[in-house]
């Protein structure tokens, strides 16, 4: 497959993933708004912080390293799919071990919620861990689907799973509210069960079919998806296993950085369960765009960079045509996420209070809620840039460089936990966001230094993507001033008419910014039209 074909498939995958994440976040957004009106903020805090942390920790530590290693192109080596499948099945016993360890910690070392306010905590811990192990059953199928760009499979599977989860949650909250944490445990088990079922049904129908033969699919029957030894070769590829171990140490540290505030809240008790619930709701609102736009782009283009670039090799010893494509894509992606991040930062400041008031009423719009969301709007800009820079860095690094970077991640993890504890004691929930901003800035700096060194002796300068046009910066500054004044004058205690005026001011300013983007960032617009939305371009 040529680099252009890989780019086309990665772009299509990113486009579908963005649409999928939009649907996910809208459903979750509506589900949380519904849930806020029926359950206590303490129960929301336990589900969204403690139990979700258990699940995400188990799944991430069990599979992330295997995913990154198996999706990598390798250093000029073609790995046997038989060995790759065998190694991917190791995620299951690893998941069982993590489940046993984490359940023990969650039940016997952490503070237990009041059973009157949050009933059935012990059972919920076990069921959330079971859901995580259940999801790992689909891991070999997920990697196969991602590698061969089965885009629609991911969209359909995760869509059906999310719809089923939301449906179960709504029905049980309305008709069996006294079940407490059993509601959310059952919904999560249904979600992971649907994921596994959809992937299994697809591959049962696909393997051995004419379509599989046309695509020269490496596996012939469903039995090939099960682990077994092939004569004449080891059970697993030890080069790939060593790379997986390197990524595992890195993923452990990355998980601390990604979920650091939840770990601090869970293990250090800096916020009570009610405050944890409020913080998590605001955090989810603030991260919606980051999750449904930036994360799918990062995941999809990691595959592109990993396949186009040769891991660990100097840029001068690689195919210059493919390096040129990678550099151009990196520059366009940096410019894209930078523009989106700047827009979110500018408009998020003036519309945080209104958004929280509409979403959750006085429960969210009073107190620290608006300040939290304003700070998060600034943090989104750093999230955007870091996602793309690390996406490239992780795809280009050699195994030795990955090992070296692990030490950097270790230092960042320790400093993050320390800063989170200190700043939260000083500024409450805002301290978490400030600590995240500081650590994210250091991660970006490290990645920028690597990228600069990588392209140092070439004619390509992809970091120019981080330089927006002066006219765009002016438009954003003017918009920030107008919307801030509008919030002071029209929002948010003078009725809906004044709120609509405030929204109208923001809409006009946003339109002006978008017009400036169209006029000044023509290369970026061309990239978005031809790569992220190629079908739309063909129709027009």
Short mmCIF file of C-alpha atoms in Angstrom, two decimals:
data_model
loop_
_atom_site.label_atom_id
_atom_site.label_comp_id
_atom_site.label_asym_id
_atom_site.label_seq_id
_atom_site.Cartn_x
_atom_site.Cartn_y
_atom_site.Cartn_z
CA UNK A 1 0.00 0.00 0.00
CA UNK A 2 1.47 3.37 -1.03
CA UNK A 3 1.89 6.30 1.35
CA UNK A 4 -0.87 8.16 -0.49
CA UNK A 5 -3.27 5.24 0.02
CA UNK A 6 -2.31 5.06 3.70
CA UNK A 7 -2.92 8.80 4.03
CA UNK A 8 -6.31 8.46 2.33
CA UNK A 9 -7.36 5.60 4.61
CA UNK A 10 -6.07 7.34 7.75
CA UNK A 11 -7.94 10.50 6.78
CA UNK A 12 -11.14 8.54 6.19
CA UNK A 13 -10.70 6.80 9.53
CA UNK A 14 -10.20 10.16 11.25
CA UNK A 15 -13.32 11.60 9.61
CA UNK A 16 -15.50 8.65 10.63
CA UNK A 17 -13.97 8.63 14.11
CA UNK A 18 -14.71 12.33 14.56
CA UNK A 19 -18.36 11.78 13.59
CA UNK A 20 -18.51 8.77 15.90
CA UNK A 21 -17.07 10.72 18.81
CA UNK A 22 -19.49 13.59 18.15
CA UNK A 23 -22.37 11.15 18.50
CA UNK A 24 -20.84 9.63 21.64
CA UNK A 25 -20.33 12.97 23.32
CA UNK A 26 -23.79 14.23 22.40
CA UNK A 27 -25.37 11.09 23.84
CA UNK A 28 -23.20 11.28 26.96
CA UNK A 29 -23.94 14.99 27.22
CA UNK A 30 -27.70 14.38 27.13
CA UNK A 31 -27.42 11.37 29.44
CA UNK A 32 -25.52 13.36 32.07
CA UNK A 33 -28.01 16.23 31.83
CA UNK A 34 -30.81 13.70 32.38
CA UNK A 35 -28.98 11.92 35.20
CA UNK A 36 -28.29 15.18 37.08
CA UNK A 37 -32.01 15.56 37.66
CA UNK A 38 -32.55 12.09 39.16
CA UNK A 39 -29.48 11.04 41.18
CA UNK A 40 -27.28 12.71 43.78
CA UNK A 41 -24.02 14.44 42.92
CA UNK A 42 -22.27 12.02 45.33
CA UNK A 43 -23.38 9.03 43.27
CA UNK A 44 -22.27 10.80 40.08
CA UNK A 45 -18.90 11.44 41.70
CA UNK A 46 -18.40 7.77 42.58
CA UNK A 47 -19.43 6.55 39.11
CA UNK A 48 -17.68 9.16 36.98
CA UNK A 49 -14.49 9.38 39.03
CA UNK A 50 -13.79 6.27 41.09
CA UNK A 51 -15.46 3.47 39.10
CA UNK A 52 -14.59 4.95 35.72
CA UNK A 53 -10.98 5.28 36.89
CA UNK A 54 -10.97 1.58 37.83
CA UNK A 55 -12.24 0.62 34.37
CA UNK A 56 -9.98 2.97 32.38
CA UNK A 57 -6.88 1.95 34.38
CA UNK A 58 -7.55 -1.75 33.87
CA UNK A 59 -8.22 -1.46 30.13
CA UNK A 60 -5.45 1.04 29.37
CA UNK A 61 -2.70 -0.84 31.19
CA UNK A 62 -3.83 -4.16 29.71
CA UNK A 63 -3.96 -3.17 26.03
CA UNK A 64 -2.39 0.21 25.19
CA UNK A 65 1.19 -1.06 24.86
CA UNK A 66 0.07 -4.00 22.70
CA UNK A 67 -1.92 -1.66 20.45
CA UNK A 68 0.95 0.75 19.86
CA UNK A 69 3.48 -2.00 19.21
CA UNK A 70 1.26 -4.06 16.91
CA UNK A 71 0.13 -1.03 14.89
CA UNK A 72 3.71 0.14 14.37
CA UNK A 73 5.45 -0.46 11.09
CA UNK A 74 8.57 -1.87 12.73
CA UNK A 75 12.12 -1.13 11.69
CA UNK A 76 11.99 -2.66 8.26
CA UNK A 77 10.58 -5.94 9.63
CA UNK A 78 7.34 -7.61 8.62
CA UNK A 79 5.82 -9.34 11.62
CA UNK A 80 3.91 -12.62 11.28
CA UNK A 81 0.19 -12.11 11.87
CA UNK A 82 0.11 -15.47 13.66
CA UNK A 83 2.62 -14.14 16.21
CA UNK A 84 0.82 -10.79 16.47
CA UNK A 85 -2.49 -12.53 17.25
CA UNK A 86 -0.80 -14.72 19.85
CA UNK A 87 0.67 -11.69 21.58
CA UNK A 88 -2.59 -9.74 21.50
CA UNK A 89 -4.32 -12.53 23.41
CA UNK A 90 -1.91 -11.87 26.28
CA UNK A 91 -4.03 -8.79 27.02
CA UNK A 92 -6.71 -11.08 28.49
CA UNK A 93 -4.69 -12.77 31.29
CA UNK A 94 -2.95 -9.46 31.91
CA UNK A 95 -6.37 -7.85 32.29
CA UNK A 96 -7.46 -10.51 34.78
CA UNK A 97 -4.35 -9.86 36.88
CA UNK A 98 -4.93 -6.09 36.82
CA UNK A 99 -8.60 -6.64 37.69
CA UNK A 100 -7.74 -8.71 40.76
CA UNK A 101 -5.18 -6.15 41.94
CA UNK A 102 -7.34 -3.07 41.31
CA UNK A 103 -10.50 -4.58 42.85
CA UNK A 104 -8.51 -5.36 46.00
CA UNK A 105 -7.26 -1.77 46.18
CA UNK A 106 -10.69 -0.24 45.47
CA UNK A 107 -12.42 -2.39 48.09
CA UNK A 108 -9.93 -2.51 50.94
CA UNK A 109 -7.53 0.43 50.67
CA UNK A 110 -9.79 3.31 49.57
CA UNK A 111 -12.45 5.17 51.49
CA UNK A 112 -15.85 3.47 51.16
CA UNK A 113 -18.79 5.80 50.27
CA UNK A 114 -21.75 6.09 52.64
CA UNK A 115 -24.04 3.13 51.73
CA UNK A 116 -27.13 5.27 52.39
CA UNK A 117 -26.09 7.81 49.75
CA UNK A 118 -24.22 5.48 47.38
CA UNK A 119 -25.57 1.91 47.72
CA UNK A 120 -23.99 -1.31 46.34
CA UNK A 121 -20.45 0.06 46.04
CA UNK A 122 -18.67 -3.32 46.49
CA UNK A 123 -20.68 -5.09 43.81
CA UNK A 124 -20.23 -2.17 41.41
CA UNK A 125 -16.43 -2.34 41.76
CA UNK A 126 -16.43 -6.03 40.77
CA UNK A 127 -18.85 -5.47 37.87
CA UNK A 128 -16.87 -2.54 36.41
CA UNK A 129 -13.70 -4.66 36.52
CA UNK A 130 -15.59 -7.51 34.83
CA UNK A 131 -16.69 -5.09 32.09
CA UNK A 132 -13.07 -4.14 31.46
CA UNK A 133 -11.95 -7.78 31.16
CA UNK A 134 -14.90 -8.48 28.87
CA UNK A 135 -13.86 -5.69 26.50
CA UNK A 136 -10.37 -7.19 26.17
CA UNK A 137 -11.91 -10.20 24.40
CA UNK A 138 -12.26 -8.02 21.30
CA UNK A 139 -8.68 -6.73 21.31
CA UNK A 140 -7.21 -8.95 18.54
CA UNK A 141 -10.23 -8.11 16.38
CA UNK A 142 -9.87 -4.38 17.06
CA UNK A 143 -6.21 -4.36 16.01
CA UNK A 144 -7.01 -6.30 12.84
CA UNK A 145 -9.80 -3.86 12.02
CA UNK A 146 -7.60 -0.81 12.61
CA UNK A 147 -4.67 -2.20 10.63
CA UNK A 148 -6.83 -3.04 7.62
CA UNK A 149 -8.84 0.20 7.91
CA UNK A 150 -12.26 -1.39 8.56
CA UNK A 151 -13.67 2.03 9.33
CA UNK A 152 -17.38 1.26 9.26
CA UNK A 153 -16.97 -1.67 11.66
CA UNK A 154 -15.68 0.62 14.41
CA UNK A 155 -18.43 3.16 13.77
CA UNK A 156 -21.25 0.59 13.83
CA UNK A 157 -19.92 -1.38 16.82
CA UNK A 158 -19.29 1.60 19.07
CA UNK A 159 -22.51 3.33 18.00
CA UNK A 160 -24.67 0.32 18.85
CA UNK A 161 -22.83 -0.19 22.13
CA UNK A 162 -23.29 3.43 23.20
CA UNK A 163 -26.98 3.47 22.22
CA UNK A 164 -27.53 0.28 24.24
CA UNK A 165 -25.69 1.73 27.24
CA UNK A 166 -27.68 4.97 27.20
CA UNK A 167 -30.98 3.11 26.79
CA UNK A 168 -30.29 0.79 29.73
CA UNK A 169 -29.21 3.72 31.92
CA UNK A 170 -32.31 5.81 31.18
CA UNK A 171 -34.75 2.93 31.67
CA UNK A 172 -33.21 1.83 34.99
CA UNK A 173 -32.94 5.39 36.36
CA UNK A 174 -36.62 5.98 35.63
CA UNK A 175 -38.01 2.63 36.81
CA UNK A 176 -35.42 1.27 39.28
CA UNK A 177 -33.69 4.28 40.84
CA UNK A 178 -33.23 2.39 44.10
CA UNK A 179 -30.72 0.09 42.40
CA UNK A 180 -28.06 2.78 42.80
CA UNK A 181 -24.70 1.75 41.35
CA UNK A 182 -26.17 -1.42 39.86
CA UNK A 183 -27.73 0.82 37.16
CA UNK A 184 -24.40 2.08 35.89
CA UNK A 185 -22.67 -1.29 36.31
CA UNK A 186 -25.30 -3.04 34.21
CA UNK A 187 -25.11 -0.34 31.54
CA UNK A 188 -21.33 -0.65 31.33
CA UNK A 189 -21.47 -4.43 31.04
CA UNK A 190 -23.98 -4.06 28.19
CA UNK A 191 -21.69 -1.55 26.46
CA UNK A 192 -18.60 -3.78 26.48
CA UNK A 193 -20.69 -6.84 25.64
CA UNK A 194 -22.10 -5.15 22.54
CA UNK A 195 -18.59 -4.16 21.43
CA UNK A 196 -17.30 -7.74 21.65
CA UNK A 197 -20.43 -9.13 19.97
CA UNK A 198 -20.29 -6.72 17.02
CA UNK A 199 -16.62 -7.40 16.30
CA UNK A 200 -17.09 -11.17 16.64
CA UNK A 201 -20.12 -11.28 14.32
CA UNK A 202 -18.34 -9.18 11.69
CA UNK A 203 -15.23 -11.34 11.56
CA UNK A 204 -17.23 -14.60 11.63
CA UNK A 205 -19.01 -13.38 8.47
CA UNK A 206 -15.94 -11.79 6.88
CA UNK A 207 -13.29 -14.50 7.27
CA UNK A 208 -13.36 -16.95 4.37
CA UNK A 209 -15.62 -14.71 2.28
CA UNK A 210 -14.95 -13.49 -1.27
CA UNK A 211 -14.35 -9.99 0.07
CA UNK A 212 -11.59 -11.30 2.35
CA UNK A 213 -9.98 -13.13 -0.57
CA UNK A 214 -10.05 -9.98 -2.72
CA UNK A 215 -8.34 -8.00 0.03
CA UNK A 216 -5.74 -10.79 0.54
CA UNK A 217 -6.66 -10.89 4.21
CA UNK A 218 -3.94 -12.79 6.16
CA UNK A 219 -6.38 -14.96 8.16
CA UNK A 220 -8.66 -17.59 6.62
CA UNK A 221 -11.06 -18.73 9.35
CA UNK A 222 -12.24 -17.76 12.81
CA UNK A 223 -9.93 -20.45 14.27
CA UNK A 224 -6.99 -18.35 13.05
CA UNK A 225 -8.07 -15.66 15.52
CA UNK A 226 -7.39 -18.00 18.44
CA UNK A 227 -3.86 -18.35 19.88
CA UNK A 228 -1.78 -21.31 18.69
CA UNK A 229 1.80 -22.10 17.59
CA UNK A 230 2.89 -22.40 13.96
CA UNK A 231 5.62 -24.91 13.13
CA UNK A 232 8.99 -23.33 12.54
CA UNK A 233 8.47 -20.03 14.36
CA UNK A 234 8.30 -18.89 18.00
CA UNK A 235 4.98 -18.35 19.72
CA UNK A 236 5.51 -14.57 19.65
CA UNK A 237 7.87 -12.18 17.87
CA UNK A 238 10.41 -11.23 20.55
CA UNK A 239 11.35 -7.99 18.81
CA UNK A 240 7.73 -6.95 18.93
CA UNK A 241 7.51 -8.17 22.53
CA UNK A 242 10.43 -5.95 23.54
CA UNK A 243 8.79 -2.96 21.85
CA UNK A 244 5.56 -3.78 23.69
CA UNK A 245 7.43 -3.82 27.01
CA UNK A 246 8.89 -0.40 26.24
CA UNK A 247 5.44 0.96 25.42
CA UNK A 248 4.02 -0.70 28.53
CA UNK A 249 6.36 1.24 30.81
CA UNK A 250 5.49 4.37 28.88
CA UNK A 251 1.73 3.69 28.97
CA UNK A 252 1.85 3.26 32.74
CA UNK A 253 3.26 6.76 33.06
CA UNK A 254 0.97 8.18 30.38
CA UNK A 255 -2.05 6.84 32.27
CA UNK A 256 -0.96 8.72 35.39
CA UNK A 257 -0.67 11.90 33.36
CA UNK A 258 -3.99 11.35 31.56
CA UNK A 259 -6.03 10.45 34.63
CA UNK A 260 -3.83 12.16 37.21
CA UNK A 261 -6.53 14.31 38.74
CA UNK A 262 -8.76 11.26 39.26
CA UNK A 263 -5.91 9.42 40.99
CA UNK A 264 -5.29 12.39 43.27
CA UNK A 265 -9.01 12.68 44.07
CA UNK A 266 -9.32 8.93 44.65
CA UNK A 267 -6.21 8.26 46.71
CA UNK A 268 -5.58 11.59 48.50
CA UNK A 269 -9.20 12.64 49.22
CA UNK A 270 -8.63 16.30 48.35
CA UNK A 271 -12.31 16.64 47.30
CA UNK A 272 -15.42 14.96 48.71
CA UNK A 273 -17.57 12.76 46.47
CA UNK A 274 -20.03 15.59 45.74
CA UNK A 275 -17.29 18.01 44.66
CA UNK A 276 -15.72 15.23 42.62
CA UNK A 277 -19.03 14.84 40.79
CA UNK A 278 -19.23 18.57 39.98
CA UNK A 279 -15.59 18.69 38.85
CA UNK A 280 -16.02 15.64 36.63
CA UNK A 281 -19.15 17.04 34.96
CA UNK A 282 -17.36 20.31 34.18
CA UNK A 283 -14.30 18.36 33.07
CA UNK A 284 -16.39 16.28 30.66
CA UNK A 285 -18.03 19.38 29.25
CA UNK A 286 -14.68 21.07 28.77
CA UNK A 287 -13.09 18.05 27.14
CA UNK A 288 -15.92 17.28 24.70
CA UNK A 289 -14.25 18.94 21.71
CA UNK A 290 -10.83 17.56 22.68
CA UNK A 291 -12.21 14.05 22.80
CA UNK A 292 -14.45 14.01 19.74
CA UNK A 293 -12.14 15.96 17.41
CA UNK A 294 -8.54 15.80 18.61
CA UNK A 295 -8.41 12.21 19.92
CA UNK A 296 -9.77 10.54 16.74
CA UNK A 297 -7.37 12.60 14.60
CA UNK A 298 -4.47 11.60 16.86
CA UNK A 299 -5.36 7.89 16.79
CA UNK A 300 -5.91 7.77 13.03
CA UNK A 301 -2.81 9.72 12.01
CA UNK A 302 -0.61 7.77 14.43
CA UNK A 303 -1.35 4.82 12.16
CA UNK A 304 -0.42 6.94 9.13
CA UNK A 305 2.89 8.14 10.57
CA UNK A 306 3.77 4.65 11.88
CA UNK A 307 3.26 3.11 8.44
CA UNK A 308 4.91 5.86 6.37
CA UNK A 309 7.96 6.50 8.57
CA UNK A 310 10.56 3.86 9.42
CA UNK A 311 10.86 3.75 13.18
CA UNK A 312 14.26 4.73 14.54
CA UNK A 313 15.87 5.54 11.17
CA UNK A 314 17.45 8.87 10.30
CA UNK A 315 15.34 11.02 8.00
CA UNK A 316 18.05 11.05 5.32
CA UNK A 317 18.01 7.25 5.01
CA UNK A 318 14.25 7.02 4.40
CA UNK A 319 12.23 7.44 1.21
CA UNK A 320 12.16 11.19 0.67
CA UNK A 321 8.75 11.15 -1.00
CA UNK A 322 7.16 9.57 2.07
CA UNK A 323 9.03 11.87 4.46
CA UNK A 324 7.75 14.85 2.46
CA UNK A 325 4.17 13.64 2.76
CA UNK A 326 4.61 13.03 6.50
CA UNK A 327 6.07 16.52 7.01
CA UNK A 328 3.27 18.20 5.07
CA UNK A 329 0.59 16.27 6.95
CA UNK A 330 2.20 17.10 10.30
CA UNK A 331 2.30 20.81 9.45
CA UNK A 332 -1.35 20.84 8.37
CA UNK A 333 -2.47 18.89 11.44
CA UNK A 334 -0.64 21.27 13.77
CA UNK A 335 -2.24 24.26 12.07
CA UNK A 336 -5.69 22.61 12.20
CA UNK A 337 -5.65 21.80 15.92
CA UNK A 338 -4.06 25.16 16.74
CA UNK A 339 -6.84 27.09 15.01
CA UNK A 340 -9.55 24.98 16.64
CA UNK A 341 -7.87 25.28 20.05
CA UNK A 342 -7.55 29.07 19.80
CA UNK A 343 -11.23 29.42 18.87
CA UNK A 344 -12.27 27.26 21.84
CA UNK A 345 -10.05 29.24 24.21
CA UNK A 346 -11.41 32.62 23.08
CA UNK A 347 -15.11 31.76 23.00
CA UNK A 348 -14.99 29.36 25.95
CA UNK A 349 -14.13 32.20 28.32
CA UNK A 350 -17.24 34.25 27.56
CA UNK A 351 -19.73 31.39 27.27
CA UNK A 352 -18.76 29.05 30.13
CA UNK A 353 -21.27 30.49 32.60
CA UNK A 354 -24.12 30.33 30.10
CA UNK A 355 -23.28 26.79 29.03
CA UNK A 356 -23.27 25.49 32.61
CA UNK A 357 -26.48 27.32 33.50
CA UNK A 358 -28.30 25.79 30.53
CA UNK A 359 -26.85 22.34 31.12
CA UNK A 360 -27.20 21.86 34.84
CA UNK A 361 -28.90 24.93 36.28
CA UNK A 362 -27.67 26.54 39.47
CA UNK A 363 -26.04 23.27 40.57
CA UNK A 364 -23.26 23.91 38.03
CA UNK A 365 -23.42 27.65 37.26
CA UNK A 366 -22.91 28.78 40.85
CA UNK A 367 -19.68 28.41 42.77
CA UNK A 368 -16.50 27.29 41.04
CA UNK A 369 -18.18 25.75 37.97
CA UNK A 370 -17.76 28.67 35.49
CA UNK A 371 -14.17 29.30 36.58
CA UNK A 372 -13.35 25.62 36.09
CA UNK A 373 -14.77 25.63 32.58
CA UNK A 374 -12.97 28.86 31.62
CA UNK A 375 -9.66 27.40 32.75
CA UNK A 376 -10.41 24.20 30.86
CA UNK A 377 -11.00 26.19 27.68
CA UNK A 378 -7.36 27.32 27.87
CA UNK A 379 -6.21 23.79 28.64
CA UNK A 380 -7.93 22.48 25.48
CA UNK A 381 -5.45 24.44 23.35
CA UNK A 382 -2.54 22.62 25.00
CA UNK A 383 -4.33 19.27 24.67
CA UNK A 384 -4.78 19.88 20.95
CA UNK A 385 -1.14 20.62 20.22
CA UNK A 386 0.22 17.88 22.48
CA UNK A 387 -1.96 15.21 20.89
CA UNK A 388 -0.53 15.78 17.41
CA UNK A 389 3.09 16.30 18.46
CA UNK A 390 3.17 13.12 20.58
CA UNK A 391 1.30 11.26 17.84
CA UNK A 392 4.24 11.95 15.49
CA UNK A 393 6.94 11.42 18.10
CA UNK A 394 5.65 8.02 19.23
CA UNK A 395 5.46 6.84 15.60
CA UNK A 396 9.02 7.96 14.76
CA UNK A 397 10.96 7.02 17.91
CA UNK A 398 13.25 4.00 18.03
CA UNK A 399 12.98 1.54 20.89
CA UNK A 400 15.95 3.17 22.65
CA UNK A 401 14.36 6.59 22.27
CA UNK A 402 11.10 5.23 23.68
CA UNK A 403 13.05 3.93 26.70
CA UNK A 404 14.68 7.34 27.14
CA UNK A 405 11.34 9.09 26.84
CA UNK A 406 9.98 6.85 29.59
CA UNK A 407 12.34 8.61 32.00
CA UNK A 408 10.93 11.97 30.88
CA UNK A 409 7.40 10.68 31.44
CA UNK A 410 8.39 9.42 34.88
CA UNK A 411 9.65 12.86 35.88
CA UNK A 412 6.51 14.49 34.49
CA UNK A 413 4.29 12.02 36.33
CA UNK A 414 5.93 12.66 39.68
CA UNK A 415 5.85 16.43 39.19
CA UNK A 416 2.22 16.29 38.09
CA UNK A 417 1.07 14.39 41.15
CA UNK A 418 2.99 16.76 43.41
CA UNK A 419 1.64 19.88 41.65
CA UNK A 420 -1.91 18.50 41.66
CA UNK A 421 -1.86 17.94 45.41
CA UNK A 422 -0.32 21.35 46.20
CA UNK A 423 -2.42 23.39 43.75
CA UNK A 424 -5.66 21.63 44.69
CA UNK A 425 -5.08 22.39 48.36
CA UNK A 426 -4.59 26.03 47.32
CA UNK A 427 -7.22 26.49 44.55
CA UNK A 428 -9.63 23.55 44.76
CA UNK A 429 -10.66 21.95 41.49
CA UNK A 430 -8.96 24.71 39.48
CA UNK A 431 -5.64 23.43 40.83
CA UNK A 432 -6.07 20.21 38.83
CA UNK A 433 -6.40 22.18 35.59
CA UNK A 434 -3.40 24.39 36.41
CA UNK A 435 -1.26 21.31 37.12
CA UNK A 436 -2.42 19.75 33.85
CA UNK A 437 -1.52 22.91 31.94
CA UNK A 438 2.01 23.00 33.37
CA UNK A 439 2.68 19.35 32.64
CA UNK A 440 1.12 19.49 29.19
CA UNK A 441 3.35 22.47 28.34
CA UNK A 442 6.44 20.46 29.32
CA UNK A 443 5.30 17.48 27.22
CA UNK A 444 4.75 19.77 24.22
CA UNK A 445 8.18 21.33 24.66
CA UNK A 446 9.82 17.89 24.74
CA UNK A 447 7.97 16.79 21.59
CA UNK A 448 8.78 20.02 19.74
CA UNK A 449 12.47 19.57 20.48
CA UNK A 450 12.34 16.02 19.08
CA UNK A 451 10.50 17.11 15.91
CA UNK A 452 12.91 20.03 15.39
CA UNK A 453 15.89 17.67 15.70
CA UNK A 454 14.21 15.06 13.44
CA UNK A 455 13.81 17.52 10.54
CA UNK A 456 16.91 19.58 11.37
CA UNK A 457 18.94 18.49 8.32
CA UNK A 458 16.06 18.52 5.84
CA UNK A 459 14.24 21.20 3.86
CA UNK A 460 10.94 20.52 5.65
CA UNK A 461 9.84 22.68 8.58
CA UNK A 462 6.53 21.23 9.81
CA UNK A 463 6.61 23.27 13.05
CA UNK A 464 5.58 26.27 10.97
CA UNK A 465 2.09 24.91 11.47
CA UNK A 466 2.20 26.43 14.96
CA UNK A 467 2.41 29.97 13.53
CA UNK A 468 -1.10 31.35 12.85
CA UNK A 469 -1.52 34.37 10.59
CA UNK A 470 -1.39 37.82 12.29
CA UNK A 471 -4.83 38.64 10.85
CA UNK A 472 -6.31 35.56 12.51
CA UNK A 473 -4.77 36.53 15.87
CA UNK A 474 -6.25 40.01 15.49
CA UNK A 475 -9.70 38.59 14.70
CA UNK A 476 -9.51 36.35 17.78
CA UNK A 477 -8.43 39.24 20.03
CA UNK A 478 -11.31 41.44 18.80
CA UNK A 479 -13.77 38.56 19.31
CA UNK A 480 -12.47 37.99 22.85
CA UNK A 481 -13.10 41.66 23.69
CA UNK A 482 -16.59 41.82 22.20
CA UNK A 483 -17.79 38.55 23.77
CA UNK A 484 -16.39 39.48 27.21
CA UNK A 485 -18.28 42.79 27.13
CA UNK A 486 -21.39 41.00 25.87
CA UNK A 487 -21.27 38.55 28.81
CA UNK A 488 -21.00 41.41 31.31
CA UNK A 489 -23.94 43.32 29.77
CA UNK A 490 -26.36 40.60 28.64
CA UNK A 491 -25.65 37.41 30.60
CA UNK A 492 -26.95 35.61 32.51
CA UNK A 493 -29.59 36.93 34.98
CA UNK A 494 -31.75 39.06 32.66
CA UNK A 495 -33.89 36.39 31.03
CA UNK A 496 -33.68 34.42 27.83
CA UNK A 497 -33.96 37.41 25.50
CA UNK A 498 -30.68 38.85 26.77
CA UNK A 499 -29.09 35.41 26.65
CA UNK A 500 -30.05 35.12 22.99
CA UNK A 501 -28.49 38.52 22.32
CA UNK A 502 -25.27 37.26 23.97
CA UNK A 503 -25.39 34.13 21.82
CA UNK A 504 -25.96 36.28 18.73
CA UNK A 505 -22.88 38.40 19.49
CA UNK A 506 -20.81 35.23 19.78
CA UNK A 507 -22.22 33.83 16.52
CA UNK A 508 -21.30 36.99 14.61
CA UNK A 509 -17.78 37.02 16.07
CA UNK A 510 -17.30 33.32 15.31
CA UNK A 511 -18.46 33.85 11.74
CA UNK A 512 -15.92 36.64 11.36
CA UNK A 513 -13.12 34.42 12.67
CA UNK A 514 -14.08 31.60 10.29
CA UNK A 515 -14.08 34.00 7.34
CA UNK A 516 -10.57 35.11 8.29
CA UNK A 517 -9.49 31.44 8.48
CA UNK A 518 -10.88 30.81 4.98
CA UNK A 519 -9.02 33.82 3.61
CA UNK A 520 -5.67 33.38 5.35
CA UNK A 521 -5.23 29.61 5.83
CA UNK A 522 -5.86 28.43 2.27
CA UNK A 523 -3.38 25.53 2.47
CA UNK A 524 -5.09 24.24 5.62
CA UNK A 525 -8.55 24.51 4.02
CA UNK A 526 -7.33 22.53 1.02
CA UNK A 527 -5.94 19.82 3.32
CA UNK A 528 -9.22 19.56 5.27
CA UNK A 529 -11.30 19.37 2.10
CA UNK A 530 -9.14 16.82 0.29
CA UNK A 531 -8.03 14.61 3.19
CA UNK A 532 -10.53 14.82 6.05
CA UNK A 533 -13.65 15.26 3.90
CA UNK A 534 -12.73 13.76 0.51
CA UNK A 535 -16.23 12.49 -0.26
CA UNK A 536 -17.77 15.89 0.32
CA UNK A 537 -15.19 17.41 -2.05
CA UNK A 538 -16.03 14.91 -4.78
CA UNK A 539 -19.73 15.73 -4.58
CA UNK A 540 -19.00 19.40 -5.04
#
